[in-house]
């Protein structure tokens, strides 16, 4: 492995800075939750689908309906962060491509038929395809919205470095109106979101909208960016979406650089004009810096640094979520599944997100060595890879009450879910717990802290889900699932 001493020094400084920032802010005791239309708290567990969208001529992911079915059968997922491309949505100014939205809607229906919740993610990396003449580096923004002013954009081995190229920087500076020359770009982006919301407002499986993937401020960075034009964009998108859709959740991301490593975000509180409780979700990503630098979780020293980054990330994410009064969904985490210790890293993040009461979407469902699939024959022969077993774990999909703790012990294969009764509120429907049929035939054994006879559990073999009705007279419930004894 390549050792880069100066980068190690940067890592140290950055992490120490983060620790100081973290100490300054207490973490909350009561995390918030996304709820479904029956008032149940949702634990979202799934994949980003998919990176292949970025290079597809129709901007569609590689999957067919059968692949969604396979994903559910093999891993019991209930969530997808589905990539959209602004370039496909608005190919010419103010002209929306309805065929594109039809194709998205068709895929949404594949997920809806299997009880998934779909998050529509307006993805971008490096602004857009037109930052280079070949169009093989960036994705997201349409050509007409890309103004590099003729400044160069050189390709780099590590793709993130292209953010620093002059033409990329200028394109973002125009979008955020730092240059003062293209205020119309943000107007278009906002209206485009309004259009998407109008289209999907009545589609209950669409749980929400992720306003912008990994925002980058160009020459404006940190709090000046997050509290300035980024917050302005979010406020305007929230208003545009609420004009069409009162109920879906609106997911906001921090500036990616720094926060992906665990550093704090300065994103301000964003008001939600909807009637009733606000529905804003904080949806950061995690890519620990040591891993960006090529370190692996299999190496003891690196693992200690990575664990420290994860702890920092968690503290800082909770502080921001508290400020935003928002539940947390981890929008991206992932790595090359063949790297040493990769599965332990994924388990660590599943555990951390469980502890935080946060949903999560693994990056990604692609056929590229990061995803859950082994593939051969040019992608024709797809079979379950190493990640499938790790992702296929019992988890509470929906909790009919206020979640208190979710713990999965992978040595004993025991899942413990505790939650408080929410008797004063309208919570209907059972608690639903997905349990993998292969390791828990018949759903395994389920027990409850409720008195015998006062609660029921029904195994839905078709969906591999326990449906549990708890005793409404108890203030707290604890469910325990183990393999059959
Ligand atoms: C990566 C793809 C890679 C592509 C790159 C740029 O895996 O093939 O070259 O994007 O388009 C993110 C981004 C996500 C990245 C992912 C992994 O949100 O689009 O996908 N990542 O690098 N942020 C940090 C990591």
CSV table of C-alpha atoms and ligand atoms in Angstrom, one decimal:
chain,number,residue,atom,x,y,z
A,1,UNK,CA,0.0,0.0,0.0
A,2,UNK,CA,1.2,3.5,-0.9
A,3,UNK,CA,2.0,5.6,2.3
A,4,UNK,CA,1.5,9.3,1.9
A,5,UNK,CA,2.9,11.0,5.1
A,6,UNK,CA,1.7,14.5,4.3
A,7,UNK,CA,-1.8,13.2,3.6
A,8,UNK,CA,-1.6,11.4,7.0
A,9,UNK,CA,-0.9,14.7,8.6
A,10,UNK,CA,-3.9,16.3,6.8
A,11,UNK,CA,-6.0,13.4,8.1
A,12,UNK,CA,-4.9,14.0,11.6
A,13,UNK,CA,-5.5,17.7,11.5
A,14,UNK,CA,-8.9,17.2,9.9
A,15,UNK,CA,-10.0,14.6,12.4
A,16,UNK,CA,-8.7,16.6,15.4
A,17,UNK,CA,-10.6,19.6,14.1
A,18,UNK,CA,-13.7,17.4,13.8
A,19,UNK,CA,-13.3,16.1,17.4
A,20,UNK,CA,-13.2,19.7,18.7
A,21,UNK,CA,-16.3,20.6,16.6
A,22,UNK,CA,-18.0,17.4,17.8
A,23,UNK,CA,-17.3,18.0,21.5
A,24,UNK,CA,-18.9,21.5,21.3
A,25,UNK,CA,-22.3,20.0,20.3
A,26,UNK,CA,-24.3,17.5,22.4
A,27,UNK,CA,-26.0,14.7,20.6
A,28,UNK,CA,-29.7,14.3,20.9
A,29,UNK,CA,-31.5,11.7,23.0
A,30,UNK,CA,-34.6,11.4,20.8
A,31,UNK,CA,-34.0,10.8,17.2
A,32,UNK,CA,-36.8,11.5,14.8
A,33,UNK,CA,-38.3,9.1,12.3
A,34,UNK,CA,-39.8,9.1,8.9
A,35,UNK,CA,-43.4,7.8,9.2
A,36,UNK,CA,-45.6,6.0,6.7
A,37,UNK,CA,-49.2,6.8,5.9
A,38,UNK,CA,-50.2,4.6,8.9
A,39,UNK,CA,-48.1,6.6,11.3
A,40,UNK,CA,-45.6,3.9,11.7
A,41,UNK,CA,-41.9,4.7,12.0
A,42,UNK,CA,-39.9,3.4,9.0
A,43,UNK,CA,-36.5,1.9,9.0
A,44,UNK,CA,-35.3,2.2,5.5
A,45,UNK,CA,-32.8,-0.3,4.2
A,46,UNK,CA,-31.7,-0.6,0.6
A,47,UNK,CA,-29.5,0.5,-2.3
A,48,UNK,CA,-28.7,3.3,-4.6
A,49,UNK,CA,-29.9,2.4,-8.0
A,50,UNK,CA,-27.8,3.0,-9.8
A,51,UNK,CA,-24.5,4.5,-11.0
A,52,UNK,CA,-25.1,3.0,-14.4
A,53,UNK,CA,-27.9,5.7,-14.9
A,54,UNK,CA,-25.2,8.3,-15.4
A,55,UNK,CA,-23.9,6.8,-18.7
A,56,UNK,CA,-27.1,5.2,-20.0
A,57,UNK,CA,-28.4,6.8,-23.2
A,58,UNK,CA,-31.9,6.9,-21.6
A,59,UNK,CA,-30.6,7.8,-18.2
A,60,UNK,CA,-32.1,4.6,-16.8
A,61,UNK,CA,-30.5,2.2,-14.3
A,62,UNK,CA,-29.4,-1.3,-15.6
A,63,UNK,CA,-32.1,-3.2,-13.7
A,64,UNK,CA,-35.2,-5.0,-15.1
A,65,UNK,CA,-38.2,-5.8,-13.0
A,66,UNK,CA,-36.9,-9.2,-12.2
A,67,UNK,CA,-33.8,-7.6,-10.6
A,68,UNK,CA,-36.0,-5.8,-8.1
A,69,UNK,CA,-37.8,-9.0,-7.3
A,70,UNK,CA,-34.4,-10.8,-6.8
A,71,UNK,CA,-33.2,-8.0,-4.6
A,72,UNK,CA,-36.2,-8.4,-2.3
A,73,UNK,CA,-36.0,-12.2,-2.3
A,74,UNK,CA,-32.4,-12.2,-1.4
A,75,UNK,CA,-32.2,-9.2,1.0
A,76,UNK,CA,-35.7,-8.1,2.0
A,77,UNK,CA,-34.9,-4.5,1.2
A,78,UNK,CA,-37.6,-1.8,1.5
A,79,UNK,CA,-35.9,1.2,0.1
A,80,UNK,CA,-34.2,2.5,-3.0
A,81,UNK,CA,-32.4,5.8,-3.6
A,82,UNK,CA,-33.3,6.1,-7.3
A,83,UNK,CA,-31.0,8.3,-9.4
A,84,UNK,CA,-32.5,11.0,-11.6
A,85,UNK,CA,-30.6,13.2,-14.1
A,86,UNK,CA,-31.6,16.8,-14.6
A,87,UNK,CA,-30.2,16.6,-18.1
A,88,UNK,CA,-32.8,13.9,-19.0
A,89,UNK,CA,-35.6,15.7,-17.2
A,90,UNK,CA,-35.1,19.1,-18.8
A,91,UNK,CA,-33.2,18.5,-22.0
A,92,UNK,CA,-34.0,22.0,-23.2
A,93,UNK,CA,-34.9,25.0,-21.0
A,94,UNK,CA,-38.4,24.7,-19.7
A,95,UNK,CA,-39.0,21.6,-21.8
A,96,UNK,CA,-39.6,18.5,-19.7
A,97,UNK,CA,-39.2,15.1,-21.2
A,98,UNK,CA,-42.4,13.2,-20.2
A,99,UNK,CA,-41.2,10.0,-21.8
A,100,UNK,CA,-38.3,10.1,-19.3
A,101,UNK,CA,-40.7,10.6,-16.4
A,102,UNK,CA,-42.8,7.7,-17.7
A,103,UNK,CA,-39.8,5.5,-17.7
A,104,UNK,CA,-39.0,6.5,-14.2
A,105,UNK,CA,-42.6,5.9,-13.2
A,106,UNK,CA,-42.5,2.4,-14.7
A,107,UNK,CA,-39.5,1.6,-12.5
A,108,UNK,CA,-41.1,3.2,-9.5
A,109,UNK,CA,-44.1,0.8,-10.0
A,110,UNK,CA,-41.7,-2.2,-9.9
A,111,UNK,CA,-40.7,-1.1,-6.5
A,112,UNK,CA,-44.2,-0.1,-5.4
A,113,UNK,CA,-45.5,-3.6,-6.2
A,114,UNK,CA,-43.0,-5.0,-3.7
A,115,UNK,CA,-43.7,-2.4,-0.9
A,116,UNK,CA,-40.5,-0.5,-1.4
A,117,UNK,CA,-40.2,3.2,-0.5
A,118,UNK,CA,-38.6,5.2,-3.4
A,119,UNK,CA,-36.4,8.2,-2.9
A,120,UNK,CA,-36.0,10.2,-6.1
A,121,UNK,CA,-32.4,11.6,-6.0
A,122,UNK,CA,-31.4,14.4,-8.4
A,123,UNK,CA,-28.0,13.1,-8.9
A,124,UNK,CA,-24.9,15.0,-10.1
A,125,UNK,CA,-21.2,14.4,-9.9
A,126,UNK,CA,-18.9,17.1,-11.2
A,127,UNK,CA,-21.8,19.2,-12.4
A,128,UNK,CA,-22.7,17.6,-15.7
A,129,UNK,CA,-21.7,15.7,-18.8
A,130,UNK,CA,-20.8,18.8,-20.7
A,131,UNK,CA,-17.9,19.9,-18.5
A,132,UNK,CA,-15.8,17.9,-20.9
A,133,UNK,CA,-16.0,17.5,-24.7
A,134,UNK,CA,-16.1,13.7,-24.5
A,135,UNK,CA,-18.8,13.8,-21.9
A,136,UNK,CA,-17.5,10.9,-19.9
A,137,UNK,CA,-16.6,12.5,-16.6
A,138,UNK,CA,-19.5,14.4,-15.1
A,139,UNK,CA,-23.2,13.8,-14.9
A,140,UNK,CA,-26.4,15.6,-13.8
A,141,UNK,CA,-26.8,19.1,-15.3
A,142,UNK,CA,-27.9,19.5,-19.0
A,143,UNK,CA,-25.5,21.0,-21.6
A,144,UNK,CA,-27.5,24.2,-21.8
A,145,UNK,CA,-27.0,24.8,-18.0
A,146,UNK,CA,-23.2,24.2,-18.2
A,147,UNK,CA,-21.0,27.2,-18.6
A,148,UNK,CA,-17.4,26.5,-18.2
A,149,UNK,CA,-16.5,29.7,-20.0
A,150,UNK,CA,-13.9,27.7,-21.9
A,151,UNK,CA,-11.9,27.0,-18.8
A,152,UNK,CA,-10.1,23.6,-18.9
A,153,UNK,CA,-11.3,20.4,-17.2
A,154,UNK,CA,-8.7,17.7,-17.1
A,155,UNK,CA,-9.5,14.1,-16.3
A,156,UNK,CA,-8.0,12.7,-13.1
A,157,UNK,CA,-7.5,9.2,-11.9
A,158,UNK,CA,-9.4,9.9,-8.7
A,159,UNK,CA,-12.7,11.3,-10.1
A,160,UNK,CA,-13.4,13.6,-7.1
A,161,UNK,CA,-10.3,15.7,-8.0
A,162,UNK,CA,-12.1,16.9,-11.1
A,163,UNK,CA,-14.2,19.1,-8.8
A,164,UNK,CA,-11.1,21.3,-8.5
A,165,UNK,CA,-10.7,21.8,-12.3
A,166,UNK,CA,-11.3,25.4,-13.4
A,167,UNK,CA,-14.1,24.6,-15.7
A,168,UNK,CA,-16.0,22.6,-13.1
A,169,UNK,CA,-15.5,25.3,-10.5
A,170,UNK,CA,-16.9,27.9,-12.9
A,171,UNK,CA,-19.9,25.8,-13.8
A,172,UNK,CA,-20.9,25.6,-10.1
A,173,UNK,CA,-20.1,29.3,-9.6
A,174,UNK,CA,-22.6,30.2,-12.3
A,175,UNK,CA,-25.2,27.9,-10.8
A,176,UNK,CA,-24.9,29.4,-7.3
A,177,UNK,CA,-24.9,32.8,-8.9
A,178,UNK,CA,-21.5,33.6,-7.3
A,179,UNK,CA,-20.6,35.1,-10.7
A,180,UNK,CA,-23.9,37.0,-10.9
A,181,UNK,CA,-24.2,36.0,-14.6
A,182,UNK,CA,-26.6,33.2,-14.6
A,183,UNK,CA,-29.4,33.6,-12.0
A,184,UNK,CA,-31.8,31.8,-14.3
A,185,UNK,CA,-30.0,28.4,-13.7
A,186,UNK,CA,-31.3,28.1,-10.1
A,187,UNK,CA,-34.8,29.1,-11.3
A,188,UNK,CA,-34.8,26.2,-13.8
A,189,UNK,CA,-33.6,23.7,-11.2
A,190,UNK,CA,-36.3,24.8,-8.8
A,191,UNK,CA,-39.1,24.6,-11.4
A,192,UNK,CA,-37.8,21.2,-12.5
A,193,UNK,CA,-38.3,19.9,-8.9
A,194,UNK,CA,-41.8,21.4,-8.9
A,195,UNK,CA,-42.5,19.4,-12.0
A,196,UNK,CA,-41.2,16.1,-10.6
A,197,UNK,CA,-43.3,16.6,-7.5
A,198,UNK,CA,-46.4,17.3,-9.5
A,199,UNK,CA,-45.8,14.1,-11.4
A,200,UNK,CA,-45.2,11.9,-8.3
A,201,UNK,CA,-47.4,13.6,-5.6
A,202,UNK,CA,-50.1,10.9,-5.8
A,203,UNK,CA,-47.7,8.0,-5.9
A,204,UNK,CA,-47.5,6.7,-2.3
A,205,UNK,CA,-44.4,4.6,-2.8
A,206,UNK,CA,-42.4,7.7,-3.5
A,207,UNK,CA,-41.4,8.6,0.0
A,208,UNK,CA,-39.5,11.7,-1.0
A,209,UNK,CA,-37.1,13.8,-3.0
A,210,UNK,CA,-33.3,14.2,-2.5
A,211,UNK,CA,-32.8,17.8,-3.7
A,212,UNK,CA,-29.2,17.5,-4.8
A,213,UNK,CA,-26.6,14.8,-4.7
A,214,UNK,CA,-23.4,15.9,-2.9
A,215,UNK,CA,-23.5,19.7,-3.4
A,216,UNK,CA,-20.3,21.4,-4.2
A,217,UNK,CA,-19.9,25.1,-3.7
A,218,UNK,CA,-17.2,25.9,-6.3
A,219,UNK,CA,-15.2,28.9,-5.0
A,220,UNK,CA,-17.7,29.3,-2.1
A,221,UNK,CA,-17.1,26.7,0.6
A,222,UNK,CA,-18.1,25.7,4.1
A,223,UNK,CA,-20.6,27.8,6.1
A,224,UNK,CA,-20.6,30.6,3.5
A,225,UNK,CA,-21.9,28.1,1.0
A,226,UNK,CA,-24.2,26.0,3.1
A,227,UNK,CA,-25.9,29.0,4.8
A,228,UNK,CA,-25.8,31.0,1.6
A,229,UNK,CA,-26.8,29.7,-1.8
A,230,UNK,CA,-27.2,26.1,-0.8
A,231,UNK,CA,-29.8,27.0,1.8
A,232,UNK,CA,-31.4,29.4,-0.7
A,233,UNK,CA,-31.7,26.6,-3.3
A,234,UNK,CA,-33.2,24.3,-0.7
A,235,UNK,CA,-35.8,26.8,0.5
A,236,UNK,CA,-36.9,27.5,-3.0
A,237,UNK,CA,-37.1,23.8,-3.9
A,238,UNK,CA,-39.0,23.1,-0.7
A,239,UNK,CA,-41.6,25.8,-1.6
A,240,UNK,CA,-41.8,24.5,-5.2
A,241,UNK,CA,-42.3,20.9,-4.1
A,242,UNK,CA,-44.9,21.9,-1.4
A,243,UNK,CA,-46.9,23.7,-4.1
A,244,UNK,CA,-47.5,20.2,-5.6
A,245,UNK,CA,-46.9,17.7,-2.9
A,246,UNK,CA,-47.8,18.3,0.8
A,247,UNK,CA,-46.9,14.8,2.1
A,248,UNK,CA,-43.6,13.5,0.7
A,249,UNK,CA,-40.4,13.9,2.7
A,250,UNK,CA,-37.8,16.3,1.4
A,251,UNK,CA,-34.2,15.1,1.8
A,252,UNK,CA,-31.4,17.6,2.1
A,253,UNK,CA,-27.7,16.9,2.0
A,254,UNK,CA,-24.8,18.9,3.4
A,255,UNK,CA,-21.8,20.1,1.3
A,256,UNK,CA,-20.2,16.7,0.7
A,257,UNK,CA,-16.6,17.6,1.1
A,258,UNK,CA,-15.6,17.3,4.7
A,259,UNK,CA,-19.0,16.0,5.9
A,260,UNK,CA,-18.4,12.7,4.0
A,261,UNK,CA,-15.3,12.3,6.2
A,262,UNK,CA,-17.2,13.1,9.4
A,263,UNK,CA,-16.7,16.8,9.8
A,264,UNK,CA,-19.6,19.1,10.9
A,265,UNK,CA,-22.0,20.7,8.5
A,266,UNK,CA,-23.2,24.3,8.8
A,267,UNK,CA,-26.5,23.7,7.1
A,268,UNK,CA,-29.2,25.8,8.8
A,269,UNK,CA,-32.7,24.9,9.9
A,270,UNK,CA,-35.1,24.8,6.9
A,271,UNK,CA,-38.8,25.6,7.5
A,272,UNK,CA,-41.3,23.3,5.9
A,273,UNK,CA,-44.5,25.2,4.9
A,274,UNK,CA,-46.7,22.1,4.9
A,275,UNK,CA,-49.7,21.8,7.2
A,276,UNK,CA,-48.7,19.7,10.2
A,277,UNK,CA,-45.3,18.3,11.3
A,278,UNK,CA,-42.4,19.3,9.1
A,279,UNK,CA,-41.1,16.6,6.8
A,280,UNK,CA,-37.5,17.4,6.2
A,281,UNK,CA,-34.9,14.6,6.3
A,282,UNK,CA,-31.2,15.0,6.8
A,283,UNK,CA,-29.5,12.7,4.3
A,284,UNK,CA,-25.6,12.9,4.5
A,285,UNK,CA,-23.2,10.4,3.1
A,286,UNK,CA,-20.1,8.7,4.6
A,287,UNK,CA,-16.8,8.0,2.9
A,288,UNK,CA,-14.1,8.1,5.6
A,289,UNK,CA,-11.0,10.0,4.4
A,290,UNK,CA,-8.6,7.1,5.1
A,291,UNK,CA,-10.5,5.0,2.7
A,292,UNK,CA,-10.4,7.8,0.0
A,293,UNK,CA,-6.7,7.6,0.5
A,294,UNK,CA,-6.7,3.8,-0.2
A,295,UNK,CA,-6.6,2.5,3.3
A,296,UNK,CA,-8.6,-0.6,4.1
A,297,UNK,CA,-10.7,-1.7,7.0
A,298,UNK,CA,-8.7,-4.9,7.1
A,299,UNK,CA,-5.6,-3.1,8.4
A,300,UNK,CA,-5.6,-2.6,12.2
A,301,UNK,CA,-4.1,0.9,12.1
A,302,UNK,CA,-6.4,2.1,9.3
A,303,UNK,CA,-9.4,0.5,10.9
A,304,UNK,CA,-8.8,2.6,14.1
A,305,UNK,CA,-8.8,5.8,12.0
A,306,UNK,CA,-11.8,4.7,10.0
A,307,UNK,CA,-13.7,3.9,13.2
A,308,UNK,CA,-12.8,7.3,14.6
A,309,UNK,CA,-14.1,8.9,11.4
A,310,UNK,CA,-17.3,6.9,11.8
A,311,UNK,CA,-17.8,8.0,15.4
A,312,UNK,CA,-17.1,11.6,14.4
A,313,UNK,CA,-19.5,11.4,11.5
A,314,UNK,CA,-22.2,10.1,13.9
A,315,UNK,CA,-21.8,12.8,16.5
A,316,UNK,CA,-21.7,15.6,13.9
A,317,UNK,CA,-24.7,14.2,11.9
A,318,UNK,CA,-26.7,14.0,15.1
A,319,UNK,CA,-25.9,17.6,15.9
A,320,UNK,CA,-27.0,18.7,12.4
A,321,UNK,CA,-30.1,16.6,12.5
A,322,UNK,CA,-31.0,18.1,15.8
A,323,UNK,CA,-30.6,21.6,14.4
A,324,UNK,CA,-32.7,20.7,11.4
A,325,UNK,CA,-35.3,18.9,13.6
A,326,UNK,CA,-35.0,16.1,11.0
A,327,UNK,CA,-34.7,12.3,11.0
A,328,UNK,CA,-31.6,10.9,9.4
A,329,UNK,CA,-31.1,8.7,6.4
A,330,UNK,CA,-27.6,7.7,5.4
A,331,UNK,CA,-27.9,8.3,1.6
A,332,UNK,CA,-24.6,6.6,0.6
A,333,UNK,CA,-22.0,4.4,2.1
A,334,UNK,CA,-20.1,1.8,0.2
A,335,UNK,CA,-16.8,0.4,-1.0
A,336,UNK,CA,-15.1,-2.1,-3.2
A,337,UNK,CA,-16.4,-5.4,-1.7
A,338,UNK,CA,-13.2,-7.2,-2.5
A,339,UNK,CA,-11.0,-4.9,-0.3
A,340,UNK,CA,-9.8,-6.4,2.9
A,341,UNK,CA,-12.3,-6.1,5.8
A,342,UNK,CA,-15.0,-4.7,3.5
A,343,UNK,CA,-17.8,-6.8,5.0
A,344,UNK,CA,-16.9,-5.8,8.5
A,345,UNK,CA,-17.0,-2.2,7.5
A,346,UNK,CA,-20.5,-2.7,6.0
A,347,UNK,CA,-21.6,-4.4,9.2
A,348,UNK,CA,-20.2,-1.6,11.3
A,349,UNK,CA,-22.3,1.0,9.3
A,350,UNK,CA,-25.5,-1.1,9.5
A,351,UNK,CA,-24.9,-1.3,13.3
A,352,UNK,CA,-24.3,2.5,13.6
A,353,UNK,CA,-27.3,3.4,11.5
A,354,UNK,CA,-29.4,1.0,13.6
A,355,UNK,CA,-28.1,2.7,16.8
A,356,UNK,CA,-28.9,6.1,15.3
A,357,UNK,CA,-32.4,5.0,14.2
A,358,UNK,CA,-31.4,6.1,10.7
A,359,UNK,CA,-32.3,4.5,7.4
A,360,UNK,CA,-29.5,3.7,4.9
A,361,UNK,CA,-28.9,3.2,1.2
A,362,UNK,CA,-25.7,1.3,0.2
A,363,UNK,CA,-23.7,2.7,-2.8
A,364,UNK,CA,-24.6,0.9,-5.0
A,365,UNK,CA,-26.6,-1.8,-6.7
A,366,UNK,CA,-24.2,-1.6,-9.7
A,367,UNK,CA,-22.4,-4.5,-11.4
A,368,UNK,CA,-19.0,-3.0,-10.7
A,369,UNK,CA,-17.4,-4.8,-7.7
A,370,UNK,CA,-19.0,-2.4,-5.1
A,371,UNK,CA,-22.5,-3.8,-5.5
A,372,UNK,CA,-24.1,-7.0,-4.1
A,373,UNK,CA,-23.8,-9.0,-7.4
A,374,UNK,CA,-21.2,-11.2,-8.9
A,375,UNK,CA,-21.5,-10.9,-12.7
A,376,UNK,CA,-20.0,-12.5,-15.7
A,377,UNK,CA,-20.7,-12.8,-19.4
A,378,UNK,CA,-21.0,-9.1,-19.9
A,379,UNK,CA,-23.5,-8.7,-17.1
A,380,UNK,CA,-25.7,-11.5,-18.4
A,381,UNK,CA,-24.9,-14.0,-15.6
A,382,UNK,CA,-25.8,-12.3,-12.3
A,383,UNK,CA,-25.4,-14.1,-9.0
A,384,UNK,CA,-25.4,-13.1,-5.3
A,385,UNK,CA,-22.0,-11.7,-4.2
A,386,UNK,CA,-20.4,-11.4,-0.7
A,387,UNK,CA,-22.5,-8.3,0.3
A,388,UNK,CA,-25.8,-10.2,0.0
A,389,UNK,CA,-25.4,-12.1,3.2
A,390,UNK,CA,-24.4,-9.0,5.1
A,391,UNK,CA,-27.3,-6.9,3.9
A,392,UNK,CA,-29.8,-9.8,4.3
A,393,UNK,CA,-30.5,-9.4,8.0
A,394,UNK,CA,-33.6,-9.2,10.1
A,395,UNK,CA,-34.8,-5.6,10.7
A,396,UNK,CA,-38.0,-3.8,11.6
A,397,UNK,CA,-39.3,-2.3,8.4
A,398,UNK,CA,-42.1,-0.4,10.2
A,399,UNK,CA,-42.6,0.1,13.9
A,400,UNK,CA,-46.1,0.8,15.2
A,401,UNK,CA,-44.9,3.2,17.9
A,402,UNK,CA,-41.8,5.3,18.9
A,403,UNK,CA,-38.6,3.3,18.3
A,404,UNK,CA,-36.3,3.1,21.3
A,405,UNK,CA,-33.6,0.7,20.2
A,406,UNK,CA,-32.8,-1.7,17.3
A,407,UNK,CA,-30.0,-4.2,18.0
A,408,UNK,CA,-28.8,-7.0,15.8
A,409,UNK,CA,-26.3,-9.4,17.3
A,410,UNK,CA,-24.7,-11.2,14.4
A,411,UNK,CA,-23.0,-13.8,16.5
A,412,UNK,CA,-26.3,-15.1,18.0
A,413,UNK,CA,-28.4,-13.9,15.0
A,414,UNK,CA,-30.6,-12.2,17.5
A,415,UNK,CA,-32.6,-9.1,16.7
A,416,UNK,CA,-34.0,-7.0,19.5
A,417,UNK,CA,-36.5,-4.2,18.8
A,418,UNK,CA,-37.9,-2.0,21.5
A,419,UNK,CA,-40.4,0.8,21.1
A,420,UNK,CA,-42.8,2.8,23.1
A,421,UNK,CA,-46.6,2.9,22.7
A,422,UNK,CA,-47.9,6.0,20.9
A,423,UNK,CA,-51.4,5.8,22.2
A,424,UNK,CA,-52.2,9.4,21.8
A,425,UNK,CA,-51.6,9.3,18.1
A,426,UNK,CA,-53.0,7.7,15.0
A,427,UNK,CA,-50.8,4.7,14.5
A,428,UNK,CA,-52.6,1.9,12.6
A,429,UNK,CA,-51.3,-1.3,11.2
A,430,UNK,CA,-48.9,-3.8,12.7
A,431,UNK,CA,-45.2,-3.6,13.4
A,432,UNK,CA,-43.5,-5.4,10.5
A,433,UNK,CA,-40.2,-7.2,10.9
A,434,UNK,CA,-38.4,-8.7,7.9
A,435,UNK,CA,-36.6,-12.0,8.7
A,436,UNK,CA,-34.5,-13.9,6.2
A,437,UNK,CA,-36.1,-17.2,5.5
A,438,UNK,CA,-32.7,-19.0,4.9
A,439,UNK,CA,-31.3,-18.6,8.3
A,440,UNK,CA,-34.6,-18.4,10.1
A,441,UNK,CA,-36.9,-21.0,8.6
A,442,UNK,CA,-40.5,-20.1,9.2
A,443,UNK,CA,-39.4,-16.7,10.6
A,444,UNK,CA,-37.5,-18.2,13.5
A,445,UNK,CA,-38.8,-17.7,17.0
A,446,UNK,CA,-40.4,-14.4,18.1
A,447,UNK,CA,-41.1,-13.3,21.7
A,448,UNK,CA,-42.5,-10.2,23.2
A,449,UNK,CA,-42.3,-8.5,26.6
A,450,UNK,CA,-46.1,-8.0,26.4
A,451,UNK,CA,-48.2,-10.4,28.5
A,452,UNK,CA,-49.0,-13.7,26.9
A,453,UNK,CA,-52.3,-13.6,25.0
A,454,UNK,CA,-52.2,-9.8,24.8
A,455,UNK,CA,-50.1,-9.7,21.6
A,456,UNK,CA,-50.1,-11.5,18.3
A,457,UNK,CA,-47.5,-12.3,15.7
A,458,UNK,CA,-48.3,-13.6,12.2
A,459,UNK,CA,-45.7,-14.9,9.8
A,460,UNK,CA,-46.3,-13.8,6.3
A,461,UNK,CA,-44.2,-16.4,4.4
A,462,UNK,CA,-44.8,-14.7,1.1
A,463,UNK,CA,-43.1,-11.5,2.1
A,464,UNK,CA,-40.8,-13.0,4.9
A,465,UNK,CA,-42.3,-10.6,7.3
A,466,UNK,CA,-43.6,-10.9,10.9
A,467,UNK,CA,-46.7,-8.8,11.5
A,468,UNK,CA,-46.9,-8.0,15.2
A,469,UNK,CA,-49.9,-6.5,17.0
A,470,UNK,CA,-48.7,-5.3,20.5
A,471,UNK,CA,-50.7,-4.8,23.6
A,472,UNK,CA,-51.8,-1.2,23.6
A,473,UNK,CA,-52.0,-1.1,27.4
A,474,UNK,CA,-48.3,-1.5,27.7
A,475,UNK,CA,-46.1,1.6,27.6
A,476,UNK,CA,-43.1,-0.2,26.1
A,477,UNK,CA,-42.6,-3.3,24.1
A,478,UNK,CA,-39.6,-5.4,23.3
A,479,UNK,CA,-39.6,-8.0,20.5
A,480,UNK,CA,-36.8,-10.6,20.2
A,481,UNK,CA,-36.2,-12.7,17.2
A,482,UNK,CA,-33.9,-15.7,17.1
A,483,UNK,CA,-33.4,-18.6,14.7
A,484,UNK,CA,-35.7,-21.5,15.5
A,485,UNK,CA,-34.4,-23.4,18.6
B,1,LIG,C1,-19.1,7.0,-8.5
B,1,LIG,C2,-19.2,5.8,-9.4
B,1,LIG,C3,-18.0,5.9,-10.4
B,1,LIG,C4,-18.0,7.2,-11.2
B,1,LIG,C5,-18.1,8.4,-10.2
B,1,LIG,C6,-18.3,9.7,-10.9
B,1,LIG,O1,-19.0,4.7,-8.7
B,1,LIG,O2,-18.0,4.8,-11.4
B,1,LIG,O3,-16.9,7.4,-12.0
B,1,LIG,O4,-19.2,8.2,-9.3
B,1,LIG,O5,-19.6,9.8,-11.6
B,1,LIG,C7,-20.1,9.6,-4.4
B,1,LIG,C8,-21.1,9.9,-5.4
B,1,LIG,C9,-21.4,8.7,-6.3
B,1,LIG,C10,-20.1,8.0,-6.6
B,1,LIG,C11,-19.7,7.3,-5.3
B,1,LIG,C12,-18.6,6.3,-5.4
B,1,LIG,O6,-22.3,10.5,-4.9
B,1,LIG,O7,-22.0,9.2,-7.5
B,1,LIG,O8,-20.2,7.0,-7.6
B,1,LIG,N1,-19.4,8.4,-4.4
B,1,LIG,O9,-17.4,6.9,-5.8
B,1,LIG,N2,-19.6,10.3,-3.4
B,1,LIG,C13,-18.6,9.7,-2.8
B,1,LIG,C14,-18.5,8.5,-3.4
